Amino acid sequence: MYLEACGQPQLAPLSPEPPYFSSSSRGERYFCSGCGCPLWFRLTDTDRYFIPWTLLELNDVDRRRLILAAEIYTETQPAFWRLTGQYARLSGKEVEEMDSPCQLAH
């Protein structure tokens, strides 16, 4: 699960820019050059960033406050991956057509 960031993720001072690869014509995946763990996904056309929630330093209270706002890129999910609940289910096209970052949270 990813959280959408309002802007480019902040790096520690003096940290080198992380490497990335183009995972599609519309997005780049950034990763740690040391261990290979995913850092974030960036939509290149709109400069929207999605960060795995497990990388955030959240206390127990804040972790429990996280809610699922939407499933995105649902057209590429395997059949067994469908989640249950009352929230938006958006295709990649619908996500990319949102012209403003952080619309999923509003």
mmCIF file of C-alpha atoms in Angstrom:
data_model
loop_
_atom_site.group_PDB
_atom_site.id
_atom_site.type_symbol
_atom_site.label_atom_id
_atom_site.label_comp_id
_atom_site.label_asym_id
_atom_site.label_seq_id
_atom_site.Cartn_x
_atom_site.Cartn_y
_atom_site.Cartn_z
ATOM 1 C CA MET A 1 0.000 0.000 0.000
ATOM 2 C CA TYR A 2 1.190 3.451 -0.899
ATOM 3 C CA LEU A 3 0.491 6.939 0.397
ATOM 4 C CA GLU A 4 0.421 9.824 -2.026
ATOM 5 C CA ALA A 5 2.880 12.544 -1.065
ATOM 6 C CA CYS A 6 2.166 16.217 -1.679
ATOM 7 C CA GLY A 7 5.465 16.915 -3.392
ATOM 8 C CA GLN A 8 8.798 15.210 -3.891
ATOM 9 C CA PRO A 9 9.899 13.053 -0.935
ATOM 10 C CA GLN A 10 12.576 14.630 1.259
ATOM 11 C CA LEU A 11 15.981 12.988 1.503
ATOM 12 C CA ALA A 12 18.404 13.205 4.412
ATOM 13 C CA PRO A 13 20.996 15.966 4.007
ATOM 14 C CA LEU A 14 23.990 14.903 1.883
ATOM 15 C CA SER A 15 22.131 11.820 0.630
ATOM 16 C CA PRO A 16 22.726 11.017 -3.022
ATOM 17 C CA GLU A 17 19.751 10.982 -5.367
ATOM 18 C CA PRO A 18 18.349 7.438 -5.409
ATOM 19 C CA PRO A 19 18.521 5.437 -8.634
ATOM 20 C CA TYR A 20 15.345 4.699 -10.574
ATOM 21 C CA PHE A 21 14.100 2.830 -13.588
ATOM 22 C CA SER A 22 11.232 3.574 -15.938
ATOM 23 C CA SER A 23 8.708 0.875 -15.120
ATOM 24 C CA SER A 24 6.320 2.108 -17.809
ATOM 25 C CA SER A 25 5.906 4.966 -20.239
ATOM 26 C CA ARG A 26 4.235 6.965 -17.476
ATOM 27 C CA GLY A 27 6.134 6.134 -14.310
ATOM 28 C CA GLU A 28 9.476 5.727 -12.581
ATOM 29 C CA ARG A 29 10.299 3.526 -9.603
ATOM 30 C CA TYR A 30 12.976 4.793 -7.228
ATOM 31 C CA PHE A 31 14.881 2.385 -5.012
ATOM 32 C CA CYS A 32 17.697 2.165 -2.464
ATOM 33 C CA SER A 33 21.035 1.500 -4.157
ATOM 34 C CA GLY A 34 22.232 -0.362 -1.049
ATOM 35 C CA CYS A 35 19.480 -2.890 -0.369
ATOM 36 C CA GLY A 36 17.188 -2.495 -3.384
ATOM 37 C CA CYS A 37 14.031 -1.722 -1.376
ATOM 38 C CA PRO A 38 11.430 0.426 -3.172
ATOM 39 C CA LEU A 39 11.386 4.069 -2.065
ATOM 40 C CA TRP A 40 8.627 5.617 -4.169
ATOM 41 C CA PHE A 41 6.826 5.622 -7.486
ATOM 42 C CA ARG A 42 6.572 8.834 -9.533
ATOM 43 C CA LEU A 43 4.052 9.555 -12.274
ATOM 44 C CA THR A 44 6.233 11.404 -14.764
ATOM 45 C CA ASP A 45 3.530 13.492 -16.464
ATOM 46 C CA THR A 46 2.144 15.007 -13.272
ATOM 47 C CA ASP A 47 5.033 14.713 -10.780
ATOM 48 C CA ARG A 48 2.858 12.798 -8.320
ATOM 49 C CA TYR A 49 4.664 10.593 -5.809
ATOM 50 C CA PHE A 50 3.476 7.423 -4.072
ATOM 51 C CA ILE A 51 5.457 6.109 -1.073
ATOM 52 C CA PRO A 52 5.111 2.660 0.554
ATOM 53 C CA TRP A 53 3.544 3.342 3.953
ATOM 54 C CA THR A 54 5.918 0.850 5.574
ATOM 55 C CA LEU A 55 8.840 3.240 4.962
ATOM 56 C CA LEU A 56 7.297 6.027 7.023
ATOM 57 C CA GLU A 57 8.288 6.415 10.651
ATOM 58 C CA LEU A 58 4.820 6.304 12.187
ATOM 59 C CA ASN A 59 3.950 5.628 15.803
ATOM 60 C CA ASP A 60 1.242 3.082 16.655
ATOM 61 C CA VAL A 61 -1.484 5.716 16.939
ATOM 62 C CA ASP A 62 -0.728 7.229 13.529
ATOM 63 C CA ARG A 63 -0.468 3.789 11.929
ATOM 64 C CA ARG A 64 -3.956 2.927 13.193
ATOM 65 C CA ARG A 65 -5.304 6.191 11.763
ATOM 66 C CA LEU A 66 -4.342 5.269 8.198
ATOM 67 C CA ILE A 67 -7.348 4.459 6.060
ATOM 68 C CA LEU A 68 -7.541 3.044 2.584
ATOM 69 C CA ALA A 69 -8.824 5.831 0.322
ATOM 70 C CA ALA A 70 -8.636 4.029 -3.007
ATOM 71 C CA GLU A 71 -7.356 1.030 -4.893
ATOM 72 C CA ILE A 72 -5.470 2.278 -7.935
ATOM 73 C CA TYR A 73 -4.386 0.651 -11.190
ATOM 74 C CA THR A 74 -7.101 -1.929 -10.650
ATOM 75 C CA GLU A 75 -6.964 -3.098 -14.271
ATOM 76 C CA THR A 76 -3.512 -4.611 -13.666
ATOM 77 C CA GLN A 77 -4.324 -6.416 -10.409
ATOM 78 C CA PRO A 78 -4.450 -10.199 -10.369
ATOM 79 C CA ALA A 79 -7.896 -11.643 -9.593
ATOM 80 C CA PHE A 80 -6.876 -12.773 -6.091
ATOM 81 C CA TRP A 81 -5.775 -9.249 -5.086
ATOM 82 C CA ARG A 82 -9.189 -7.550 -4.895
ATOM 83 C CA LEU A 83 -9.744 -5.998 -1.489
ATOM 84 C CA THR A 84 -13.099 -5.577 0.216
ATOM 85 C CA GLY A 85 -14.432 -2.323 1.589
ATOM 86 C CA GLN A 86 -16.136 0.927 0.687
ATOM 87 C CA TYR A 87 -13.634 3.094 -1.187
ATOM 88 C CA ALA A 88 -12.818 4.157 -4.724
ATOM 89 C CA ARG A 89 -11.430 1.650 -7.211
ATOM 90 C CA LEU A 90 -9.622 3.552 -9.949
ATOM 91 C CA SER A 91 -7.970 2.464 -13.159
ATOM 92 C CA GLY A 92 -4.542 3.782 -14.035
ATOM 93 C CA LYS A 93 -6.119 6.127 -16.577
ATOM 94 C CA GLU A 94 -8.433 7.604 -13.928
ATOM 95 C CA VAL A 95 -5.520 8.162 -11.522
ATOM 96 C CA GLU A 96 -3.370 9.794 -14.181
ATOM 97 C CA GLU A 97 -6.196 12.101 -15.298
ATOM 98 C CA MET A 98 -6.383 13.652 -11.840
ATOM 99 C CA ASP A 99 -4.579 16.914 -12.493
ATOM 100 C CA SER A 100 -3.891 17.801 -8.879
ATOM 101 C CA PRO A 101 -1.850 15.784 -6.392
ATOM 102 C CA CYS A 102 -3.414 14.334 -3.262
ATOM 103 C CA GLN A 103 -6.959 14.222 -4.664
ATOM 104 C CA LEU A 104 -7.409 10.713 -3.314
ATOM 105 C CA ALA A 105 -7.296 12.027 0.251
ATOM 106 C CA HIS A 106 -9.936 14.755 -0.226
#
